[in-house]
XYZ file of C-alpha atoms in Angstrom:
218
model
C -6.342 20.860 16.971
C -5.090 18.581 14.185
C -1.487 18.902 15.167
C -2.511 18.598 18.881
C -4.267 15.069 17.936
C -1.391 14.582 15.865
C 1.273 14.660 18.730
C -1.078 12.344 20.506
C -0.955 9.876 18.034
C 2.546 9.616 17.818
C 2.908 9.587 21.465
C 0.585 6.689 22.050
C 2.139 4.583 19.309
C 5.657 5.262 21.312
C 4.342 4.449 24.597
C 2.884 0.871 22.984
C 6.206 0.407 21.580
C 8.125 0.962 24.763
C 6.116 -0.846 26.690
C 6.001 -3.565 24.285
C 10.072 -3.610 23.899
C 10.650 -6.815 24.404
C 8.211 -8.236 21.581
C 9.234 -5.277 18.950
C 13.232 -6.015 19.440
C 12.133 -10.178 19.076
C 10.595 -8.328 15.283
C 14.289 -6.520 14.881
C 15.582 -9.602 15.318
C 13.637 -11.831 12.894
C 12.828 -13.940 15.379
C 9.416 -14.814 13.575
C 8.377 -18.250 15.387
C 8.859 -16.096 18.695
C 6.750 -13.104 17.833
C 4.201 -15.190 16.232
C 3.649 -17.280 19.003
C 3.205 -14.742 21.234
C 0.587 -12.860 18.865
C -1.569 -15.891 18.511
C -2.008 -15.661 22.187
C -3.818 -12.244 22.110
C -5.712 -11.209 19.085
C -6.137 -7.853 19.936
C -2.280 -7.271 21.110
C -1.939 -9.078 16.882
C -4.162 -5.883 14.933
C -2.501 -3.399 17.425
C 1.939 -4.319 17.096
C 1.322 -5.065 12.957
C 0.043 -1.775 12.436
C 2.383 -0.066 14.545
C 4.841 -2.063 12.565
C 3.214 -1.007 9.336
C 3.304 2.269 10.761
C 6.810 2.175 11.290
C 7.486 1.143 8.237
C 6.131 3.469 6.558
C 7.644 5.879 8.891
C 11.695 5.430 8.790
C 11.491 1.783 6.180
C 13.941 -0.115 9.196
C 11.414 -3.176 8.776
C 11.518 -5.269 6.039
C 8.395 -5.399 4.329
C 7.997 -8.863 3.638
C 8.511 -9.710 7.625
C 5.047 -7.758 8.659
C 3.207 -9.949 5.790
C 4.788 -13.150 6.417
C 3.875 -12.302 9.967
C 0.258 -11.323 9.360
C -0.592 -14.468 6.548
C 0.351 -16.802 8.941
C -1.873 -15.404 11.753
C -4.628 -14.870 9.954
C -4.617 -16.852 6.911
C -3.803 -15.673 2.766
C -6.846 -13.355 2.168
C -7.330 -11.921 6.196
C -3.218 -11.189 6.051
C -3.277 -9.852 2.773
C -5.907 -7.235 3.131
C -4.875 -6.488 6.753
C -1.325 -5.522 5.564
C -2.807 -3.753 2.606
C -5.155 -1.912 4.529
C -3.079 -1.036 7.345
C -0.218 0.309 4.703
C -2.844 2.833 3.074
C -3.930 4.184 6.435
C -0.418 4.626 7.927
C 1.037 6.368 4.571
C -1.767 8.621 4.592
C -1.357 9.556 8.251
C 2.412 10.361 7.070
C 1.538 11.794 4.140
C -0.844 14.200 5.940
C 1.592 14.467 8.805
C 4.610 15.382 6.367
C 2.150 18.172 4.935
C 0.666 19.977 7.725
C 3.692 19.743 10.107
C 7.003 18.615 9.315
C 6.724 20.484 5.539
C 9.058 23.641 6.171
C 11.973 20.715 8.035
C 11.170 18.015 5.018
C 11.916 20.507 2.111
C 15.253 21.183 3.300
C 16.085 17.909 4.258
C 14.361 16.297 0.782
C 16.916 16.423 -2.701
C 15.231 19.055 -4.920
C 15.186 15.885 -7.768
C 12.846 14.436 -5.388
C 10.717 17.257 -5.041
C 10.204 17.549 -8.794
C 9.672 13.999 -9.529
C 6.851 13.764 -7.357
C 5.066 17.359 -8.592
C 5.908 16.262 -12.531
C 4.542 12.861 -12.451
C 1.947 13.451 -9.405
C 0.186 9.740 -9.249
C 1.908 7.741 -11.469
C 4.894 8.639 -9.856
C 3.579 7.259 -5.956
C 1.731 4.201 -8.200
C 5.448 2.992 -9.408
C 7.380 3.590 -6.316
C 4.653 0.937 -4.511
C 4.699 -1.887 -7.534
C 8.645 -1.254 -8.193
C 10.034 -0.873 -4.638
C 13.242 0.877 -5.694
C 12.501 4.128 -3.726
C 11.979 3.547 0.214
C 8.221 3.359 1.198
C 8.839 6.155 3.693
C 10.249 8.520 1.239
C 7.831 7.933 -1.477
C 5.586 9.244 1.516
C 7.638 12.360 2.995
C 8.073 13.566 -0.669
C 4.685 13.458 -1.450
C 3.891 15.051 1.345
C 5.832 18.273 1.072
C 4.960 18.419 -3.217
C 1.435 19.800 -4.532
C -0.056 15.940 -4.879
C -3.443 15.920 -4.019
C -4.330 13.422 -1.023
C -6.599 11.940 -3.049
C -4.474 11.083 -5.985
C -1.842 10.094 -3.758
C -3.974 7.445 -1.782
C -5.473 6.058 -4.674
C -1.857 5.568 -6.401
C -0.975 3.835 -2.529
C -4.085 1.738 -2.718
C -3.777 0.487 -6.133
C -0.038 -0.336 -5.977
C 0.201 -1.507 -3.017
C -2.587 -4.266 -3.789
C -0.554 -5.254 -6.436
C 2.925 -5.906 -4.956
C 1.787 -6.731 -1.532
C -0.095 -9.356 -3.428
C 3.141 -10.744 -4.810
C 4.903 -10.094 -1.332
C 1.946 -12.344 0.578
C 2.407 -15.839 -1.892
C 6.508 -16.027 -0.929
C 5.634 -17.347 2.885
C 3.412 -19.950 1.619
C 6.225 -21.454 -1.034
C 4.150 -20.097 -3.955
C 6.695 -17.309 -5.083
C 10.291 -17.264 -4.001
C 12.419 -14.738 -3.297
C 14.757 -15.829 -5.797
C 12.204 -15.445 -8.717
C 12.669 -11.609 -8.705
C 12.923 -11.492 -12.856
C 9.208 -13.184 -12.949
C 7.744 -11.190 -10.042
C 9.208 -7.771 -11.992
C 8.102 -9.302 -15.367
C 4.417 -10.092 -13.532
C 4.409 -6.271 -12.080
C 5.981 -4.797 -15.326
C 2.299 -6.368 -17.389
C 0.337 -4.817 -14.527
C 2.163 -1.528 -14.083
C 1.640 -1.150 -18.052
C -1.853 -1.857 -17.678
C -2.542 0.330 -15.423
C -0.878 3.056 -16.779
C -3.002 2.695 -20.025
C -6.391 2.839 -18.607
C -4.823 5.680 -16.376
C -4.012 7.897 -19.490
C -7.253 6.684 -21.766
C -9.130 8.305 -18.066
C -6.730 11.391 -18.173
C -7.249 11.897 -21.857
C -11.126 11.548 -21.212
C -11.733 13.694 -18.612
C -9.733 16.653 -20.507
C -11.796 15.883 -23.413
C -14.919 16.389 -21.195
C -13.701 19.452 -19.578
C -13.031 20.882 -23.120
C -16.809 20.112 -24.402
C -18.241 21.278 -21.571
C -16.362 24.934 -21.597
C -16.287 25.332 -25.377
């Protein structure tokens, strides 16, 4: 049944797209004062094609991520755009994640490097946490590998979550002037502080919980 509503899914997102074409090849080309202006038109056409895009994104990483939130702050404003494209990432990794898990899994282990593969099962949540603050790996393999390894869902959401409110924070000041593109050393200094941060409490909760588990079985 899960598969079934799975196929659905996909096939509903491809029907929007092709019957859409002509705005989604305008987003290809970067044609932003084109799309935008159509999407401020219909507000409900705007939630639906940027999380398709989001979804696509996460999907195959052929959109660049900075397009979908320079497309979404200017429609709806710093804080609405952020958290749209924040929320709309966590929702369409996890529908990849789960998709990569329960279908494509047997396909995506032959087709994913072994290094990969034991990456993601050594380092579990720390390992999806950096890949969203340091965007070295593409979005839509961090997902596919994650998928097919033994992270739990809920580790690897919470990892998604967290990181991605980070960068995509960074990501959403560049189309209002307050971060340029060209500043990369400061905005991977900035994300260096918080990824060490995080990684601290992370560990001092790891440590903790083992700790607890030992009391409580001694």
């Amino acid at each position: 049944m899960k598969k079934v509503l799975t196929i659905i899914g996909l096939l509903v997102i491809a029907i929007f797209i092709y019957s859409n074409a002509e705005l989604f090849t305008l987003v290809w080309k970067s044609d932003l004062d084109s799309v935008i202006g159509i999407l401020k038109e219909n507000l409900l056409l705007t939630f639906i094609v940027t999380f398709v895009l989001m979804f696509v994104q996460n999907s195959f990483t052929i959109i660049p991520l900075i397009l979908l939130l320079t497309i979404n702050v200017t429609i709806f404003g710093f804080i609405y755009g952020y958290l749209w494209s924040w929320f709309t990432s966590v929702v369409a990794s996890g529908f990849i994640f789960y998709a990569a898990r329960n279908w494509f899994q047997e396909l995506l282990l032959k087709k994913i490097g072994e290094k990969w593969q034991e990456s993601v099962v050594e380092h579990g949540f720390m390992y999806v946490f950096t890949g969203r603050i340091f965007p070295l790996i593409p979005t839509s393999l961090i997902n596919l590998a994650a998928g097919v390894s033994t992270v739990t869902f809920k580790d690897f959401l919470l990892a998604t979550a967290l990181g991605n409110l980070i960068y995509f924070f960074f990501l959403s000041l560049i189309p209002y002037g307050l971060l340029s593109v060209e500043m990369n050393q400061y905005t991977l200094a900035a994300l260096a502080l918080l990824f060490l941060l995080f990684f601290m409490i992370y560990k001092r909760a790891k440590k903790k919980k083992k700790l607890t588990f030992f009391r409580k079985n001694r």
